Tab-separated table of C-alpha atoms in Angstrom:
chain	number	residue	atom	x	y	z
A	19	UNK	CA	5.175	-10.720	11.467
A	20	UNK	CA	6.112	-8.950	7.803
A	21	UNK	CA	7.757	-5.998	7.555
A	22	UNK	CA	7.353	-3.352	5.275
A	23	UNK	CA	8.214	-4.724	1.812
A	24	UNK	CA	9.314	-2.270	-0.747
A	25	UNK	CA	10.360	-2.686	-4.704
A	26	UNK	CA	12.590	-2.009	-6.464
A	27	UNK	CA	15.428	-1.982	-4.381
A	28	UNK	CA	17.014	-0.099	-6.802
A	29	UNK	CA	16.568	2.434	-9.389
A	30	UNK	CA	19.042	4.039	-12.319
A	31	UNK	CA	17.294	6.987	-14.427
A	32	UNK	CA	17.812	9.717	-16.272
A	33	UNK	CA	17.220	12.967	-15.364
A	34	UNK	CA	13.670	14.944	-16.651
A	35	UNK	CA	12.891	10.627	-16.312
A	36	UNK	CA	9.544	9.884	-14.324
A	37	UNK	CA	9.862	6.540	-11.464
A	38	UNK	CA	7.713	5.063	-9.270
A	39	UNK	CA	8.126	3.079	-5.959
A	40	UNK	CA	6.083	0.402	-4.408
A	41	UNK	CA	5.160	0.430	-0.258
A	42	UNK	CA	3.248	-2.695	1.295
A	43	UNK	CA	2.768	-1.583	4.887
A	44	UNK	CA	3.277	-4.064	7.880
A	45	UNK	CA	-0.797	-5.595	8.280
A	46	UNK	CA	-2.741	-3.640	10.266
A	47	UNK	CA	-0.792	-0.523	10.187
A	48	UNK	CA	-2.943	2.413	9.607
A	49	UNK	CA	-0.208	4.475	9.327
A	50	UNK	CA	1.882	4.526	6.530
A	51	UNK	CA	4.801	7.295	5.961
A	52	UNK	CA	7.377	8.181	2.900
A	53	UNK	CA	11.096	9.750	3.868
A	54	UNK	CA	13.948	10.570	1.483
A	55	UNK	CA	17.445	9.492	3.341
A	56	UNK	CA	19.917	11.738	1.299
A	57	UNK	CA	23.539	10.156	1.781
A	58	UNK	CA	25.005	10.896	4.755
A	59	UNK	CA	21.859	12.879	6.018
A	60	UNK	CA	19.239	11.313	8.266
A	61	UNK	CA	15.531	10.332	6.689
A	62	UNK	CA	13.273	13.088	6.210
A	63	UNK	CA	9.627	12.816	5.770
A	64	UNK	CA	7.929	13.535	3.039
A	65	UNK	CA	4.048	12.313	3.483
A	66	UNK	CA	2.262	10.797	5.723
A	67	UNK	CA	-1.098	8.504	5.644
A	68	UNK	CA	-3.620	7.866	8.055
A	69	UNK	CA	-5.818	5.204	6.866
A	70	UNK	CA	-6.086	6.542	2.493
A	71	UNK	CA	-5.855	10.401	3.783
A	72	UNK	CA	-2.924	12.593	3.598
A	73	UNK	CA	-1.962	13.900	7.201
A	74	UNK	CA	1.351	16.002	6.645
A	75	UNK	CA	3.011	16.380	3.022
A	76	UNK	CA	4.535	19.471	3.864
A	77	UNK	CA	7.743	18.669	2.666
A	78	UNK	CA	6.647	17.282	-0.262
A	79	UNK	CA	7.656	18.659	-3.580
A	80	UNK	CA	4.599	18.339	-5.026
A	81	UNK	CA	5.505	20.149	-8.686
A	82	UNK	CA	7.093	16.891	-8.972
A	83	UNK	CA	6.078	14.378	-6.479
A	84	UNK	CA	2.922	12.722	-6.205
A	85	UNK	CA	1.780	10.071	-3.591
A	86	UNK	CA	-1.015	7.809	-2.973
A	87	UNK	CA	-2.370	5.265	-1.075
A	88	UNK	CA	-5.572	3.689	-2.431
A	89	UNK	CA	-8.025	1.496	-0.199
A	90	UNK	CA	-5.737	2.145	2.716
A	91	UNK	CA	-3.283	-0.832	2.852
A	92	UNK	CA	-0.129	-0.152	-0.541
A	93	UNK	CA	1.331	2.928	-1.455
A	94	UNK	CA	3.085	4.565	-4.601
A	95	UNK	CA	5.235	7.242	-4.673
A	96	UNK	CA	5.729	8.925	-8.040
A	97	UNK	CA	8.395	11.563	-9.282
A	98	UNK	CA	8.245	13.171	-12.795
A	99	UNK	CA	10.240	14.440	-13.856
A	100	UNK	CA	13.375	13.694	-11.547
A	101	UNK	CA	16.084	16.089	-11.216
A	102	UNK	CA	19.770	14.855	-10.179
A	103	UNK	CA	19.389	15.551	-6.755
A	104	UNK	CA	16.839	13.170	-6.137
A	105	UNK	CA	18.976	10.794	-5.797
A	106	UNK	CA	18.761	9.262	-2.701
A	107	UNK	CA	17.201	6.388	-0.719
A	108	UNK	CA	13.682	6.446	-0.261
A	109	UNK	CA	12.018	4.489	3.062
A	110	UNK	CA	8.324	3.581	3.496
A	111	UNK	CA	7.421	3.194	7.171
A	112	UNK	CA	4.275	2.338	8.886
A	113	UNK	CA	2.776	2.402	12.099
A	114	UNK	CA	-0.465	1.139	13.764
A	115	UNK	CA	-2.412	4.222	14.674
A	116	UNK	CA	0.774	7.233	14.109
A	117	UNK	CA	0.317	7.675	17.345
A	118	UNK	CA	3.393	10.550	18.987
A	119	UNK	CA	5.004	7.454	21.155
A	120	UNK	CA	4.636	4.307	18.348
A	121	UNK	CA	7.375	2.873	16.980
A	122	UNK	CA	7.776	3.348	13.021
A	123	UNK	CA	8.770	0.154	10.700
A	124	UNK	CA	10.805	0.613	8.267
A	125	UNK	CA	11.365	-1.069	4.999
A	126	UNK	CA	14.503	-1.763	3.278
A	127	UNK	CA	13.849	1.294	1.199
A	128	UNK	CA	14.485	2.367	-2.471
A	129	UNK	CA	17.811	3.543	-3.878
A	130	UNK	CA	17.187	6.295	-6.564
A	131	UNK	CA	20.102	7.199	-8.704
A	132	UNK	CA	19.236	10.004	-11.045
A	133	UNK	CA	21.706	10.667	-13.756
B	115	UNK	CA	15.452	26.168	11.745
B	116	UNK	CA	14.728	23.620	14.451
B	117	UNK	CA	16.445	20.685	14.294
B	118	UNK	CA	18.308	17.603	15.862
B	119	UNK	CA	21.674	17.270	15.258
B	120	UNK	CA	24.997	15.065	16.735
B	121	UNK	CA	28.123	16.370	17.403
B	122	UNK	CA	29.872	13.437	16.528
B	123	UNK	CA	30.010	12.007	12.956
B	124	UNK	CA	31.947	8.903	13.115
B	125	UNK	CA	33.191	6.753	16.463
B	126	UNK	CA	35.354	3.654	16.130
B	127	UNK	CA	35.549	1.366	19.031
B	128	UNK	CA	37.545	-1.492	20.278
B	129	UNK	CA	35.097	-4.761	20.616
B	130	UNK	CA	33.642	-4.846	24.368
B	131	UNK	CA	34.555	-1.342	25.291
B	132	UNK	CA	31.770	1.020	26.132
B	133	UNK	CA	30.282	3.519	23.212
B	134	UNK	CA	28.734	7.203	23.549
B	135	UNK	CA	26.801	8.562	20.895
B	136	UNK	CA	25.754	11.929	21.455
B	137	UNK	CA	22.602	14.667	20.087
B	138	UNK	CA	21.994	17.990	20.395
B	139	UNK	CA	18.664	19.279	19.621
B	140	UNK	CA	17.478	22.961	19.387
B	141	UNK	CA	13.895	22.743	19.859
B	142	UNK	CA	12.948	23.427	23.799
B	143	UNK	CA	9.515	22.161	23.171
B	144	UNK	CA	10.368	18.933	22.262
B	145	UNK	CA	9.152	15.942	24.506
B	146	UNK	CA	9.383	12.255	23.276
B	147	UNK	CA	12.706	11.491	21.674
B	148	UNK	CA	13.906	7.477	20.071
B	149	UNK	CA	17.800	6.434	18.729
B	150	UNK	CA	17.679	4.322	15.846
B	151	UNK	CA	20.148	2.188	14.434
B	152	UNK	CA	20.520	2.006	10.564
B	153	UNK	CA	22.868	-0.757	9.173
B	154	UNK	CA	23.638	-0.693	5.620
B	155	UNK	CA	21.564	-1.255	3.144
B	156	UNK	CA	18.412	-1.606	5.733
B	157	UNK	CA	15.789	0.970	7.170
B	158	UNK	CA	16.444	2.954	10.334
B	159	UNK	CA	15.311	0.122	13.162
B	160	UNK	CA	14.455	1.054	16.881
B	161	UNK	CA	16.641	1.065	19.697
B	162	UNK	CA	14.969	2.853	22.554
B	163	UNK	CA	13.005	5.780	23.557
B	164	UNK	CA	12.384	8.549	26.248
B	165	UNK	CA	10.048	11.007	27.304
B	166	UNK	CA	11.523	14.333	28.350
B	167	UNK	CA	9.803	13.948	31.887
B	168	UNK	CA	12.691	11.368	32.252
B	169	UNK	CA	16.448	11.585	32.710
B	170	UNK	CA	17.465	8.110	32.402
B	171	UNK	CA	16.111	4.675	30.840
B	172	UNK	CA	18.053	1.695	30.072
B	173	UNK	CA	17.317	-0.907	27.549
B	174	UNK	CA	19.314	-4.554	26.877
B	175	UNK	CA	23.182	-3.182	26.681
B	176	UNK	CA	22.094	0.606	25.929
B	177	UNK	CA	21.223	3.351	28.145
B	178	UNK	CA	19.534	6.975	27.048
B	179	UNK	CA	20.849	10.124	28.981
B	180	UNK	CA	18.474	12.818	28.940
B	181	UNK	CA	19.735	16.251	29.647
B	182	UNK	CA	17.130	18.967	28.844
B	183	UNK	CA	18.674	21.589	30.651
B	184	UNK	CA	21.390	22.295	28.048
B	185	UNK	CA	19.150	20.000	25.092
B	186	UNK	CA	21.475	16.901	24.737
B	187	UNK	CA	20.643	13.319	25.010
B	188	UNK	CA	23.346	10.346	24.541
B	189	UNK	CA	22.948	6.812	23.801
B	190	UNK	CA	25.611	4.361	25.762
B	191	UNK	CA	26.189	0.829	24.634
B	192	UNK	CA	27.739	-1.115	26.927
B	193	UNK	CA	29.925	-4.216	25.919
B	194	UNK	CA	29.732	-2.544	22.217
B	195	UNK	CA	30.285	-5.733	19.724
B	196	UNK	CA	30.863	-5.984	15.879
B	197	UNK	CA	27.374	-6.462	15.530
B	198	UNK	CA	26.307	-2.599	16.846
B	199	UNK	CA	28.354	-0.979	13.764
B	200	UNK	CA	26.141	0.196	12.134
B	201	UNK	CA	24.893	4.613	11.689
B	202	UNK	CA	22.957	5.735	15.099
B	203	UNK	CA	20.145	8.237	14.569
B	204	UNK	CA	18.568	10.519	17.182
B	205	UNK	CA	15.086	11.455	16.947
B	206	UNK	CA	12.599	14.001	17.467
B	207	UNK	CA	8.897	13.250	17.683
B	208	UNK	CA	7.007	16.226	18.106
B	209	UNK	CA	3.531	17.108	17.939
B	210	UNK	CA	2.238	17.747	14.532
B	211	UNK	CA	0.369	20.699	14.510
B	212	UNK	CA	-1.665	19.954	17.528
B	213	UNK	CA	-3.075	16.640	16.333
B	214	UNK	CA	-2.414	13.460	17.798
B	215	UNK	CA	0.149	12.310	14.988
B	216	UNK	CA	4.133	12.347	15.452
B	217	UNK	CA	6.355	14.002	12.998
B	218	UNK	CA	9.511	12.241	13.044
B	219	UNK	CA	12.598	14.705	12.953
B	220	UNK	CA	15.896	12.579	12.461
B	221	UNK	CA	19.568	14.020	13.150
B	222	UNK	CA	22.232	13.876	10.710
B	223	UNK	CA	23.217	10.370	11.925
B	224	UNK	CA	26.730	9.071	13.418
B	225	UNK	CA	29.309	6.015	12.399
B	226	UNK	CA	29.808	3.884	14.593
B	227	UNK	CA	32.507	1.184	13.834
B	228	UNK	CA	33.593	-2.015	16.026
B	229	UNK	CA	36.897	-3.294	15.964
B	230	UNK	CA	37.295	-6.925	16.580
């Protein structure tokens, strides 16, 4: 089975800079979730997608960030303008049905590096 | 706020001694909780899981504690190798807002480091 495949792997901008990341969710997977793993912090979520619908984005700066996930299956997840602090790793994770007791999948994630 | 945090932030281990990784977390409501590993330069991965109705489950080499009476949970490794270096998450997985969807609440992570 694929996991979740995510590009780039990395990312160098400039701050006030706009950047976009790429999610292709294990097949199947209904679910499909964004985090932001700040160095030496644990992952925290920032949307999640059940099927093309938003379910939580909460946390989600949303003057800023932007996500979507047309027809269900790939994701983007947009920030303009970035700001330094950013910076950080960003995971895409899916699940089948984001059920409470599923595991989550996670990609290799995206390493953002605002300067 | 509530949140999940270890007490712990690095451990360094001799190869085929025993690890604990410990958690606290602060919300009392909390049932379902999973320890992920994260090596570097990968995504969180699962390790095991347990449901607060539980005080003990064991997995291949690890072992979840489950102490809800003062809101702790450990993960043991037994025979800890070079290989289980990696950072070791705790998680919470609550109920989102009374729909059938997890939130996943991660701790600040700990360092684990095998010696050979």
């Amino acid at each position: 089975e694929a996991g979740v495949a995510q590009s780039p792997r990395y990312k160098i901008i400039e701050k006030r800079q706009s950047v976009a990341f790429w999610c292709n969710p294990i097949s199947g997977h209904a679910t499909l979730y964004w985090y932001q793993q700040i160095l030496g912090q644990g992952p925290k979520l920032l949307i999640q997608f059940q099927n093309n619908g938003v379910v939580d984005d909460s946390q989600l700066p949303k003057d800023r960030f932007s996500a979507e996930r047309l027809k269900g299956v790939d994701s983007t997840l947009k920030i303009q303008p970035a700001k330094l602090e950013d910076s950080a790793v960003y995971l895409c994770a899916s699940s089948r049905a984001g059920g409470r007791e599923e595991k989550l999948f996670f990609g290799s994630g995206t390493q953002l590096s605002v300067l | 706020g509530e949140s999940v945090g270890l007490h712990l932030p690095t451990l360094s281990v001799q190869e085929g001694d025993n690890s604990i990784i410990n958690c606290a977390y602060s919300n009392s409501a909390s049932d379902y909780f999973i320890w992920y590993k994260q090596e570097s330069g990968k995504g969180p991965q699962f390790i095991i899981d347990i449901r607060s109705n539980m005080d003990k489950r064991q997995g291949q080499r690890v072992t979840v504690l489950l102490n809800k009476t003062v809101k702790h949970l450990s993960l043991q490794i037994a025979a800890t190798q070079p290989g289980d270096s990696a950072v070791y998450f705790c998680a919470e997985n609550r109920d989102a807002g009374g729909t059938s969807y997890g939130k996943l609440t991660f701790g600040q992570g700990t360092i684990l480091t095998v010696h050979p």
